[in-house]
Amino acid sequence: MEASAGLSRIGLAGLAVMGQNLALNIAEKGFPISVYNRTTSKVDETIERAKSEGDLPLTGHYSPRDFVLSLQKPRSVIILVKAGTPVDQTISTLSEYLEPGDTIIDGGNEWYENTERRIQETEQKGILYLGMGVSGGEEGARNGPSMMPGGSEQAYKNIEDIVKKVAAQVEDGPCVTYIGEGGSGNFVKMVHNGIEYGDMQLISEAYDVLKNVGGLGNDELARIFDEWNHGELESFLVEITADIFKVKDDLSEGELVDKILDKTGMKGTGKWTVQQAAELSVAAPTIAASLDCRFLSGLKEERENAEAILKEAGMVDQVGPVRSGIDKKRLIDDVRQALYASKVCSYAQGMNLLRAKSIEKGWGLDLGEMARIWKGGCIIRAKFLDRIKQAYQRNPQLASLVVDPEFAKEMVQRQAAWRRVVGLAVQAGISTPGMCASLAYFDTYRRARLPANLVQAQRDLFGAHTYERVDRPGAFHTEWTKLAKKSNFK
């Protein structure tokens, strides 16, 4: 790197909360940074924060030209603006002053094909490009996120010393790695978000069953999730769930969680994950179920009407009778096991999606390394990611986490509890789509023979699509209707 007096080591454009926090994190790790934002008040705000948080080496700039010229060559600029057109506009503004060999790093949640297009566009000007997924929210950005950079390997090398210090640190290294070419970094972050959808859905189902079938109050739920966070389920999402149950409502009686409207928002990465799974013919039922649940949660008024109409039609609440015979202690333990087994299936689906895309695009993704960089900083950070990393180290060609010898043993040990929870929920009329989807995935995947033979026969009958046989090679077609008429089957 060419060091020049007074010049910053890196630049960051886009100073909403994520941008500000990441800039302060970089400065705190000892890398002088220049920042820029179209709205000048955001620049002032960031300078103030840098002063108050320890006089950090951060300088603010009010024009794109001054900003770019304040950086040492080869220049590296991180942009953190809204995905889509704003990214293109920012690139266009900055490119006027950048030179061949300089690097642009987009840290937003971008659709991977947009990144691949931008790599080609900037390449024509000799500018290197990275699409870098950043996970961990505001907190992660400030104190150590998980980062997933994909695109130009040279661009990654230009900032490797910075991102390795800025990323979350776990016992086996910083939570960042060069992901691969093209839009691979964005794609990996997208699947990470899909897995996050699945995790959150499964945890909400565990809560629903414990609360409604088990009759547990928020204080008990907080204690249980705290306990779970000290075992195999240890993770950021389980930890924050325990905290949520402890917060009192400052506007009325009771806990705040019970006053929150049951309508879920979303930004789109979960939808992209499910669409990509469909494109690649990879089953991702747990992630798809979590997306469907978000859609249904949005129909609040329709659901209230449905409840009233079905009650009128004679629908009786099933929860009471099921709850009366419940062994609470056993239910809690069963739900813990069901949550764990369901999670394994959800992660298996995400990993298989990454592998399929990696094969299609020739990215050469290292799935064990993906699990490793998710161990810290990110929203899905969890103790069992280390076990996933080890599973892929044991066998980089592993077909599914479900058949890794260690995970296989755990799935078999937990399946009775898992079936009991799903069965109880069905009896009580409580929907557990994520757990059901995971269990159905497990039960379908582990069976050597499925009823798909009948589907193939149907396809052949109405569309002459042909079928294969189990006992001899080749494609076959049968005149099913004609033969059925001739048959003397009674």
Short mmCIF file of C-alpha atoms in Angstrom, two decimals:
data_model
loop_
_atom_site.label_atom_id
_atom_site.label_comp_id
_atom_site.label_asym_id
_atom_site.label_seq_id
_atom_site.Cartn_x
_atom_site.Cartn_y
_atom_site.Cartn_z
CA MET A 1 0.00 0.00 0.00
CA GLU A 2 1.24 3.48 -0.84
CA ALA A 3 1.06 5.44 2.40
CA SER A 4 0.85 9.20 2.06
CA ALA A 5 0.91 11.78 4.80
CA GLY A 6 -2.55 12.92 5.80
CA LEU A 7 -4.39 10.54 3.50
CA SER A 8 -6.94 8.03 4.82
CA ARG A 9 -6.46 4.30 4.48
CA ILE A 10 -10.09 3.72 3.37
CA GLY A 11 -13.30 5.64 2.65
CA LEU A 12 -16.95 5.03 3.48
CA ALA A 13 -19.90 6.67 1.71
CA GLY A 14 -23.44 6.40 3.11
CA LEU A 15 -23.81 7.37 6.75
CA ALA A 16 -27.10 5.92 7.94
CA VAL A 17 -26.71 4.01 11.23
CA MET A 18 -24.96 0.97 9.68
CA GLY A 19 -22.53 3.19 7.76
CA GLN A 20 -21.71 5.36 10.76
CA ASN A 21 -21.15 2.36 13.00
CA LEU A 22 -18.94 0.54 10.51
CA ALA A 23 -16.88 3.70 9.93
CA LEU A 24 -16.35 4.14 13.67
CA ASN A 25 -15.42 0.46 14.01
CA ILE A 26 -12.78 0.83 11.24
CA ALA A 27 -11.39 4.01 12.82
CA GLU A 28 -11.30 2.40 16.28
CA LYS A 29 -9.19 -0.47 14.89
CA GLY A 30 -6.54 2.08 13.95
CA PHE A 31 -7.31 2.67 10.24
CA PRO A 32 -7.70 6.36 9.35
CA ILE A 33 -10.99 6.67 7.45
CA SER A 34 -12.68 9.35 5.33
CA VAL A 35 -16.48 9.52 5.30
CA TYR A 36 -18.96 11.13 2.91
CA ASN A 37 -22.73 11.48 2.69
CA ARG A 38 -24.95 13.50 0.35
CA THR A 39 -26.80 14.90 3.38
CA THR A 40 -24.07 16.93 5.08
CA SER A 41 -25.65 16.77 8.55
CA LYS A 42 -24.87 13.01 8.58
CA VAL A 43 -21.18 13.81 7.99
CA ASP A 44 -21.21 16.26 10.94
CA GLU A 45 -22.98 13.70 13.12
CA THR A 46 -20.34 11.05 12.33
CA ILE A 47 -17.45 13.46 13.05
CA GLU A 48 -19.06 14.31 16.41
CA ARG A 49 -19.42 10.63 17.29
CA ALA A 50 -15.79 9.94 16.34
CA LYS A 51 -14.68 12.74 18.69
CA SER A 52 -16.88 11.64 21.57
CA GLU A 53 -15.99 7.94 21.22
CA GLY A 54 -12.27 8.45 21.78
CA ASP A 55 -11.07 10.97 19.19
CA LEU A 56 -10.98 8.34 16.46
CA PRO A 57 -9.00 8.90 13.22
CA LEU A 58 -12.00 9.87 11.08
CA THR A 59 -12.33 12.82 8.69
CA GLY A 60 -15.54 14.05 7.09
CA HIS A 61 -15.85 15.27 3.50
CA TYR A 62 -18.64 17.24 1.84
CA SER A 63 -18.00 16.61 -1.85
CA PRO A 64 -17.37 13.33 -3.71
CA ARG A 65 -14.17 14.79 -5.19
CA ASP A 66 -12.64 15.81 -1.84
CA PHE A 67 -13.71 12.48 -0.37
CA VAL A 68 -12.02 10.38 -3.09
CA LEU A 69 -8.88 12.55 -3.21
CA SER A 70 -8.45 12.15 0.58
CA LEU A 71 -7.70 8.43 0.17
CA GLN A 72 -4.31 6.80 -0.30
CA LYS A 73 -3.80 4.75 -3.48
CA PRO A 74 -4.91 2.21 -4.50
CA ARG A 75 -8.10 3.67 -3.08
CA SER A 76 -10.78 1.53 -1.42
CA VAL A 77 -14.29 2.91 -0.84
CA ILE A 78 -17.10 1.11 1.01
CA ILE A 79 -20.60 2.23 0.06
CA LEU A 80 -23.53 1.61 2.39
CA VAL A 81 -26.61 2.99 0.67
CA LYS A 82 -30.00 1.51 -0.16
CA ALA A 83 -29.81 -1.44 -2.60
CA GLY A 84 -30.75 -0.91 -6.26
CA THR A 85 -30.64 2.45 -8.06
CA PRO A 86 -29.01 4.42 -5.17
CA VAL A 87 -25.99 2.08 -5.43
CA ASP A 88 -25.68 2.73 -9.19
CA GLN A 89 -25.96 6.49 -8.59
CA THR A 90 -23.28 6.42 -5.90
CA ILE A 91 -20.94 4.35 -8.09
CA SER A 92 -21.46 6.78 -10.95
CA THR A 93 -20.72 9.81 -8.70
CA LEU A 94 -17.56 8.31 -7.20
CA SER A 95 -16.25 6.78 -10.45
CA GLU A 96 -15.68 10.26 -11.87
CA TYR A 97 -12.78 10.66 -9.44
CA LEU A 98 -11.58 7.06 -9.03
CA GLU A 99 -8.67 5.68 -11.07
CA PRO A 100 -7.80 2.23 -12.49
CA GLY A 101 -6.75 -0.08 -9.64
CA ASP A 102 -9.09 1.57 -7.12
CA THR A 103 -11.79 -0.51 -5.41
CA ILE A 104 -15.50 -0.07 -4.66
CA ILE A 105 -17.05 -2.30 -1.97
CA ASP A 106 -20.87 -2.42 -1.74
CA GLY A 107 -21.78 -3.42 1.83
CA GLY A 108 -25.56 -3.52 1.29
CA ASN A 109 -28.04 -6.40 0.89
CA GLU A 110 -27.88 -6.43 -2.89
CA TRP A 111 -29.35 -8.90 -5.38
CA TYR A 112 -26.30 -10.87 -6.53
CA GLU A 113 -26.92 -10.34 -10.26
CA ASN A 114 -26.78 -6.55 -9.78
CA THR A 115 -23.32 -7.01 -8.29
CA GLU A 116 -22.25 -9.17 -11.25
CA ARG A 117 -23.45 -6.45 -13.65
CA ARG A 118 -21.56 -3.75 -11.68
CA ILE A 119 -18.37 -5.85 -11.66
CA GLN A 120 -18.44 -5.80 -15.48
CA GLU A 121 -19.34 -2.11 -15.70
CA THR A 122 -16.59 -0.95 -13.33
CA GLU A 123 -14.08 -3.33 -14.94
CA GLN A 124 -14.31 -1.25 -18.12
CA LYS A 125 -12.87 1.68 -16.14
CA GLY A 126 -10.24 -0.54 -14.49
CA ILE A 127 -12.03 -0.27 -11.12
CA LEU A 128 -12.17 -3.38 -8.90
CA TYR A 129 -15.45 -4.32 -7.25
CA LEU A 130 -16.67 -6.32 -4.25
CA GLY A 131 -20.23 -7.13 -3.17
CA MET A 132 -19.88 -7.65 0.58
CA GLY A 133 -22.71 -8.98 2.73
CA VAL A 134 -22.50 -7.51 6.25
CA SER A 135 -24.45 -9.19 9.05
CA GLY A 136 -24.94 -8.27 12.67
CA GLY A 137 -27.13 -5.19 12.46
CA GLU A 138 -26.10 -1.87 14.04
CA GLU A 139 -24.44 -3.59 16.98
CA GLY A 140 -22.37 -5.87 14.74
CA ALA A 141 -21.31 -3.01 12.47
CA ARG A 142 -19.94 -1.10 15.47
CA ASN A 143 -18.36 -3.95 17.44
CA GLY A 144 -17.55 -6.65 14.88
CA PRO A 145 -19.84 -7.97 12.13
CA SER A 146 -19.66 -11.12 10.02
CA MET A 147 -18.63 -10.08 6.52
CA MET A 148 -19.05 -11.95 3.24
CA PRO A 149 -17.04 -10.29 0.44
CA GLY A 150 -17.28 -11.67 -3.11
CA GLY A 151 -15.99 -10.36 -6.44
CA SER A 152 -12.46 -9.26 -7.31
CA GLU A 153 -9.90 -11.21 -5.27
CA GLN A 154 -7.39 -8.36 -5.71
CA ALA A 155 -9.97 -5.96 -4.26
CA TYR A 156 -10.30 -8.26 -1.25
CA LYS A 157 -6.51 -8.36 -0.81
CA ASN A 158 -6.48 -4.54 -0.82
CA ILE A 159 -8.73 -4.43 2.27
CA GLU A 160 -7.96 -7.80 3.88
CA ASP A 161 -5.90 -6.29 6.73
CA ILE A 162 -8.81 -3.95 7.56
CA VAL A 163 -11.73 -6.40 7.39
CA LYS A 164 -9.86 -9.05 9.38
CA LYS A 165 -9.48 -6.60 12.28
CA VAL A 166 -12.96 -5.08 11.96
CA ALA A 167 -14.86 -8.41 11.79
CA ALA A 168 -16.11 -10.29 14.84
CA GLN A 169 -13.34 -12.47 16.29
CA VAL A 170 -13.96 -16.11 17.26
CA GLU A 171 -11.50 -18.72 18.54
CA ASP A 172 -10.65 -19.90 15.02
CA GLY A 173 -10.17 -16.49 13.41
CA PRO A 174 -12.00 -13.38 12.22
CA CYS A 175 -15.55 -13.77 10.84
CA VAL A 176 -14.62 -12.80 7.29
CA THR A 177 -13.15 -14.67 4.35
CA TYR A 178 -12.88 -14.18 0.60
CA ILE A 179 -16.09 -15.91 -0.50
CA GLY A 180 -15.49 -16.25 -4.23
CA GLU A 181 -16.01 -14.56 -7.57
CA GLY A 182 -18.95 -12.58 -8.93
CA GLY A 183 -21.96 -12.05 -6.72
CA SER A 184 -21.08 -14.93 -4.38
CA GLY A 185 -20.75 -12.68 -1.31
CA ASN A 186 -24.25 -11.26 -1.80
CA PHE A 187 -25.65 -14.71 -2.50
CA VAL A 188 -24.15 -16.16 0.69
CA LYS A 189 -25.55 -13.24 2.71
CA MET A 190 -28.97 -13.78 1.08
CA VAL A 191 -29.00 -17.46 2.11
CA HIS A 192 -27.78 -16.46 5.59
CA ASN A 193 -30.89 -14.25 5.80
CA GLY A 194 -33.10 -17.12 4.58
CA ILE A 195 -31.71 -19.34 7.35
CA GLU A 196 -32.36 -16.46 9.76
CA TYR A 197 -36.04 -16.43 8.66
CA GLY A 198 -36.22 -20.16 9.42
CA ASP A 199 -34.56 -19.78 12.83
CA MET A 200 -36.87 -16.98 13.90
CA GLN A 201 -39.96 -18.88 12.75
CA LEU A 202 -38.92 -22.07 14.59
CA ILE A 203 -38.25 -20.12 17.80
CA SER A 204 -41.66 -18.42 17.54
CA GLU A 205 -43.29 -21.86 17.15
CA ALA A 206 -41.45 -23.18 20.22
CA TYR A 207 -42.79 -20.11 22.10
CA ASP A 208 -46.34 -20.70 20.79
CA VAL A 209 -46.39 -24.35 21.90
CA LEU A 210 -44.86 -23.62 25.33
CA LYS A 211 -47.21 -20.69 25.95
CA ASN A 212 -50.46 -22.14 24.64
CA VAL A 213 -50.11 -25.90 25.12
CA GLY A 214 -47.81 -25.70 28.16
CA GLY A 215 -49.52 -22.68 29.70
CA LEU A 216 -46.18 -21.03 30.51
CA GLY A 217 -45.93 -17.38 31.51
CA ASN A 218 -43.31 -14.91 30.29
CA ASP A 219 -41.17 -15.31 33.43
CA GLU A 220 -40.98 -19.09 32.87
CA LEU A 221 -40.30 -18.58 29.15
CA ALA A 222 -37.45 -16.17 29.95
CA ARG A 223 -35.92 -18.73 32.33
CA ILE A 224 -36.26 -21.60 29.82
CA PHE A 225 -34.70 -19.66 26.93
CA ASP A 226 -31.88 -18.58 29.28
CA GLU A 227 -31.28 -22.25 30.14
CA TRP A 228 -31.39 -23.28 26.49
CA ASN A 229 -28.82 -20.62 25.72
CA HIS A 230 -26.35 -22.51 27.91
CA GLY A 231 -26.71 -25.76 25.99
CA GLU A 232 -26.81 -27.00 22.40
CA LEU A 233 -29.17 -24.15 21.37
CA GLU A 234 -26.71 -21.44 22.51
CA SER A 235 -27.15 -18.65 19.96
CA PHE A 236 -27.77 -14.95 19.55
CA LEU A 237 -31.45 -15.47 18.64
CA VAL A 238 -32.18 -17.68 21.68
CA GLU A 239 -30.33 -15.21 23.92
CA ILE A 240 -32.31 -12.18 22.69
CA THR A 241 -35.57 -14.15 22.92
CA ALA A 242 -34.94 -14.70 26.65
CA ASP A 243 -34.35 -10.95 27.03
CA ILE A 244 -37.56 -10.06 25.18
CA PHE A 245 -39.71 -11.99 27.70
CA LYS A 246 -38.14 -10.01 30.61
CA VAL A 247 -39.09 -6.53 29.38
CA LYS A 248 -42.02 -4.91 31.21
CA ASP A 249 -44.45 -2.69 29.30
CA ASP A 250 -43.96 0.92 30.37
CA LEU A 251 -47.37 1.97 29.00
CA SER A 252 -49.56 -0.61 30.78
CA GLU A 253 -49.51 -3.79 32.89
CA GLY A 254 -47.53 -6.93 32.05
CA GLU A 255 -44.74 -7.60 29.58
CA LEU A 256 -44.22 -5.68 26.35
CA VAL A 257 -44.06 -8.79 24.11
CA ASP A 258 -47.80 -9.40 24.65
CA LYS A 259 -48.70 -5.92 23.39
CA ILE A 260 -46.87 -6.20 20.07
CA LEU A 261 -49.02 -6.50 16.94
CA ASP A 262 -48.60 -9.94 15.31
CA LYS A 263 -47.71 -8.67 11.81
CA THR A 264 -44.21 -9.37 10.54
CA GLY A 265 -42.28 -7.08 8.24
CA MET A 266 -39.61 -8.17 5.74
CA LYS A 267 -37.02 -6.69 3.41
CA GLY A 268 -37.05 -9.31 0.63
CA THR A 269 -33.96 -11.47 1.15
CA GLY A 270 -36.07 -14.38 2.46
CA LYS A 271 -38.24 -14.21 -0.65
CA TRP A 272 -35.14 -14.21 -2.87
CA THR A 273 -33.82 -17.28 -1.05
CA VAL A 274 -37.03 -19.24 -1.68
CA GLN A 275 -37.12 -18.10 -5.32
CA GLN A 276 -33.51 -19.21 -5.82
CA ALA A 277 -34.24 -22.58 -4.18
CA ALA A 278 -37.07 -23.08 -6.69
CA GLU A 279 -34.85 -21.99 -9.61
CA LEU A 280 -32.16 -24.48 -8.57
CA SER A 281 -34.62 -27.30 -7.72
CA VAL A 282 -33.36 -27.39 -4.13
CA ALA A 283 -35.95 -28.20 -1.46
CA ALA A 284 -36.03 -25.47 1.21
CA PRO A 285 -39.39 -26.15 2.90
CA THR A 286 -38.49 -24.74 6.33
CA ILE A 287 -37.35 -21.43 4.87
CA ALA A 288 -40.40 -21.37 2.54
CA ALA A 289 -42.74 -22.08 5.50
CA SER A 290 -41.23 -19.18 7.44
CA LEU A 291 -41.82 -16.88 4.45
CA ASP A 292 -45.44 -18.09 4.10
CA CYS A 293 -45.96 -17.36 7.80
CA ARG A 294 -44.79 -13.79 7.32
CA PHE A 295 -47.27 -13.42 4.44
CA LEU A 296 -50.11 -14.83 6.57
CA SER A 297 -49.17 -12.69 9.57
CA GLY A 298 -49.76 -9.65 7.36
CA LEU A 299 -53.44 -10.62 6.96
CA LYS A 300 -54.35 -9.54 10.49
CA GLU A 301 -57.91 -8.40 9.72
CA GLU A 302 -58.63 -11.46 7.56
CA ARG A 303 -57.40 -13.72 10.37
CA GLU A 304 -59.62 -11.96 12.92
CA ASN A 305 -62.61 -12.41 10.61
CA ALA A 306 -61.71 -16.06 9.97
CA GLU A 307 -61.54 -16.73 13.70
CA ALA A 308 -65.04 -15.27 14.20
CA ILE A 309 -66.60 -17.01 11.17
CA LEU A 310 -65.14 -20.43 12.00
CA LYS A 311 -66.24 -20.11 15.65
CA GLU A 312 -69.72 -19.37 14.33
CA ALA A 313 -69.46 -22.48 12.15
CA GLY A 314 -68.76 -24.58 15.23
CA MET A 315 -64.94 -24.46 15.54
CA VAL A 316 -64.07 -25.36 19.11
CA ASP A 317 -60.83 -24.36 20.81
CA GLN A 318 -58.66 -27.50 21.07
CA VAL A 319 -55.91 -26.03 23.28
CA GLY A 320 -57.70 -26.47 26.63
CA PRO A 321 -58.38 -30.23 26.41
CA VAL A 322 -54.82 -30.93 25.16
CA ARG A 323 -53.27 -28.78 27.89
CA SER A 324 -55.16 -30.50 30.72
CA GLY A 325 -53.11 -33.69 30.43
CA ILE A 326 -49.72 -32.07 29.85
CA ASP A 327 -46.52 -32.96 31.68
CA LYS A 328 -44.94 -29.51 31.62
CA LYS A 329 -41.37 -30.60 32.33
CA ARG A 330 -41.44 -33.17 29.56
CA LEU A 331 -43.04 -30.74 27.12
CA ILE A 332 -40.26 -28.18 27.72
CA ASP A 333 -37.59 -30.79 27.04
CA ASP A 334 -39.44 -32.12 23.98
CA VAL A 335 -39.75 -28.61 22.52
CA ARG A 336 -36.01 -28.04 23.05
CA GLN A 337 -35.22 -31.21 21.09
CA ALA A 338 -37.78 -30.43 18.37
CA LEU A 339 -36.33 -26.94 17.95
CA TYR A 340 -32.80 -28.30 17.60
CA ALA A 341 -33.72 -31.03 15.09
CA SER A 342 -35.82 -28.56 13.05
CA LYS A 343 -32.90 -26.11 13.00
CA VAL A 344 -30.52 -28.77 11.64
CA CYS A 345 -32.92 -29.33 8.71
CA SER A 346 -33.20 -25.59 8.06
CA TYR A 347 -29.40 -25.14 7.96
CA ALA A 348 -29.09 -28.26 5.79
CA GLN A 349 -31.46 -26.65 3.27
CA GLY A 350 -29.48 -23.39 3.27
CA MET A 351 -26.14 -25.18 2.84
CA ASN A 352 -27.51 -27.32 -0.01
CA LEU A 353 -28.74 -24.16 -1.73
CA LEU A 354 -25.26 -22.61 -1.44
CA ARG A 355 -23.68 -25.75 -2.83
CA ALA A 356 -26.08 -25.93 -5.81
CA LYS A 357 -25.44 -22.28 -6.73
CA SER A 358 -21.70 -22.72 -6.25
CA ILE A 359 -21.73 -25.63 -8.71
CA GLU A 360 -23.88 -23.71 -11.20
CA LYS A 361 -21.64 -20.62 -11.11
CA GLY A 362 -18.27 -22.30 -10.48
CA TRP A 363 -17.72 -20.29 -7.28
CA GLY A 364 -16.02 -23.11 -5.36
CA LEU A 365 -17.68 -22.15 -2.06
CA ASP A 366 -16.17 -23.73 1.06
CA LEU A 367 -19.28 -24.59 3.11
CA GLY A 368 -17.29 -25.28 6.29
CA GLU A 369 -15.74 -21.81 6.02
CA MET A 370 -19.20 -20.25 5.50
CA ALA A 371 -20.33 -21.87 8.79
CA ARG A 372 -17.14 -20.62 10.50
CA ILE A 373 -17.60 -16.94 9.56
CA TRP A 374 -21.19 -17.09 10.85
CA LYS A 375 -19.99 -18.13 14.32
CA GLY A 376 -19.61 -14.52 15.46
CA GLY A 377 -20.99 -11.08 14.68
CA CYS A 378 -24.01 -12.19 12.67
CA ILE A 379 -27.67 -12.70 13.56
CA ILE A 380 -27.55 -16.51 13.16
CA ARG A 381 -24.36 -16.90 15.22
CA ALA A 382 -24.71 -20.08 17.21
CA LYS A 383 -22.64 -22.68 19.02
CA PHE A 384 -23.70 -25.45 16.66
CA LEU A 385 -22.22 -23.68 13.62
CA ASP A 386 -18.89 -25.02 14.84
CA ARG A 387 -20.32 -28.52 14.50
CA ILE A 388 -21.50 -27.69 10.97
CA LYS A 389 -17.99 -26.47 10.14
CA GLN A 390 -16.56 -29.77 11.43
CA ALA A 391 -19.11 -31.80 9.45
CA TYR A 392 -17.91 -30.22 6.19
CA GLN A 393 -14.27 -30.59 7.26
CA ARG A 394 -14.87 -34.31 7.79
CA ASN A 395 -16.50 -34.56 4.37
CA PRO A 396 -16.39 -31.56 1.98
CA GLN A 397 -18.69 -33.55 -0.38
CA LEU A 398 -21.32 -34.11 2.35
CA ALA A 399 -24.72 -34.53 0.65
CA SER A 400 -26.67 -33.10 3.59
CA LEU A 401 -26.06 -32.25 7.24
CA VAL A 402 -28.75 -34.80 8.06
CA VAL A 403 -26.43 -37.64 6.96
CA ASP A 404 -23.28 -36.40 8.70
CA PRO A 405 -22.64 -39.24 11.22
CA GLU A 406 -22.69 -36.85 14.23
CA PHE A 407 -25.85 -34.98 13.20
CA ALA A 408 -27.54 -38.22 12.04
CA LYS A 409 -27.16 -39.63 15.56
CA GLU A 410 -28.66 -36.48 17.08
CA MET A 411 -31.59 -36.44 14.67
CA VAL A 412 -32.42 -40.06 15.48
CA GLN A 413 -32.18 -39.39 19.24
CA ARG A 414 -34.49 -36.38 18.99
CA GLN A 415 -37.07 -37.60 16.52
CA ALA A 416 -39.46 -39.08 19.13
CA ALA A 417 -39.60 -35.76 21.02
CA TRP A 418 -39.93 -33.89 17.71
CA ARG A 419 -42.91 -36.04 16.64
CA ARG A 420 -44.57 -35.60 20.04
CA VAL A 421 -44.35 -31.79 19.79
CA VAL A 422 -45.68 -31.65 16.22
CA GLY A 423 -48.44 -34.15 17.13
CA LEU A 424 -49.49 -32.16 20.20
CA ALA A 425 -49.52 -28.92 18.20
CA VAL A 426 -51.70 -30.52 15.50
CA GLN A 427 -54.11 -31.84 18.17
CA ALA A 428 -54.26 -28.42 19.83
CA GLY A 429 -54.84 -26.63 16.52
CA ILE A 430 -51.62 -24.62 16.83
CA SER A 431 -49.76 -24.22 13.54
CA THR A 432 -46.09 -25.21 13.57
CA PRO A 433 -45.31 -24.91 9.85
CA GLY A 434 -41.55 -24.64 10.31
CA MET A 435 -41.25 -27.68 12.57
CA CYS A 436 -43.68 -29.64 10.35
CA ALA A 437 -41.75 -28.65 7.21
CA SER A 438 -38.46 -29.71 8.82
CA LEU A 439 -39.91 -33.02 9.98
CA ALA A 440 -41.47 -33.72 6.57
CA TYR A 441 -38.11 -32.87 4.95
CA PHE A 442 -36.34 -35.31 7.28
CA ASP A 443 -38.93 -38.05 6.74
CA THR A 444 -38.89 -37.62 2.96
CA TYR A 445 -35.11 -37.47 2.69
CA ARG A 446 -34.48 -40.56 4.82
CA ARG A 447 -36.86 -42.84 2.82
CA ALA A 448 -35.31 -44.88 0.03
CA ARG A 449 -38.74 -45.33 -1.62
CA LEU A 450 -41.29 -42.52 -2.02
CA PRO A 451 -44.80 -42.42 -3.58
CA ALA A 452 -43.32 -40.45 -6.51
CA ASN A 453 -43.80 -43.60 -8.63
CA LEU A 454 -47.55 -42.82 -8.63
CA VAL A 455 -46.92 -39.21 -9.68
CA GLN A 456 -44.77 -40.46 -12.58
CA ALA A 457 -47.55 -42.86 -13.63
CA GLN A 458 -50.05 -39.97 -13.56
CA ARG A 459 -47.73 -37.75 -15.63
CA ASP A 460 -47.29 -40.54 -18.15
CA LEU A 461 -51.05 -41.18 -18.37
CA PHE A 462 -52.14 -37.60 -19.04
CA GLY A 463 -49.06 -36.23 -20.80
CA ALA A 464 -47.07 -39.22 -22.13
CA HIS A 465 -44.09 -37.93 -20.12
CA THR A 466 -42.66 -41.49 -19.84
CA TYR A 467 -41.20 -43.08 -16.73
CA GLU A 468 -38.22 -45.19 -15.71
CA ARG A 469 -38.42 -48.59 -14.02
CA VAL A 470 -36.66 -49.90 -10.92
CA ASP A 471 -35.79 -53.23 -12.54
CA ARG A 472 -34.47 -52.33 -16.03
CA PRO A 473 -32.94 -49.34 -17.84
CA GLY A 474 -34.66 -47.08 -20.40
CA ALA A 475 -37.70 -44.80 -20.67
CA PHE A 476 -41.18 -46.36 -20.87
CA HIS A 477 -44.65 -45.21 -21.88
CA THR A 478 -47.91 -47.05 -21.20
CA GLU A 479 -51.45 -46.70 -22.59
CA TRP A 480 -52.84 -46.65 -19.04
CA THR A 481 -56.50 -45.86 -19.78
CA LYS A 482 -56.78 -48.42 -22.57
CA LEU A 483 -55.19 -51.14 -20.43
CA ALA A 484 -57.30 -50.21 -17.38
CA LYS A 485 -60.48 -50.65 -19.47
CA LYS A 486 -59.30 -54.07 -20.66
CA SER A 487 -58.41 -55.12 -17.14
CA ASN A 488 -60.88 -57.44 -15.42
CA PHE A 489 -60.05 -55.76 -12.12
CA LYS A 490 -63.09 -55.83 -9.88
#
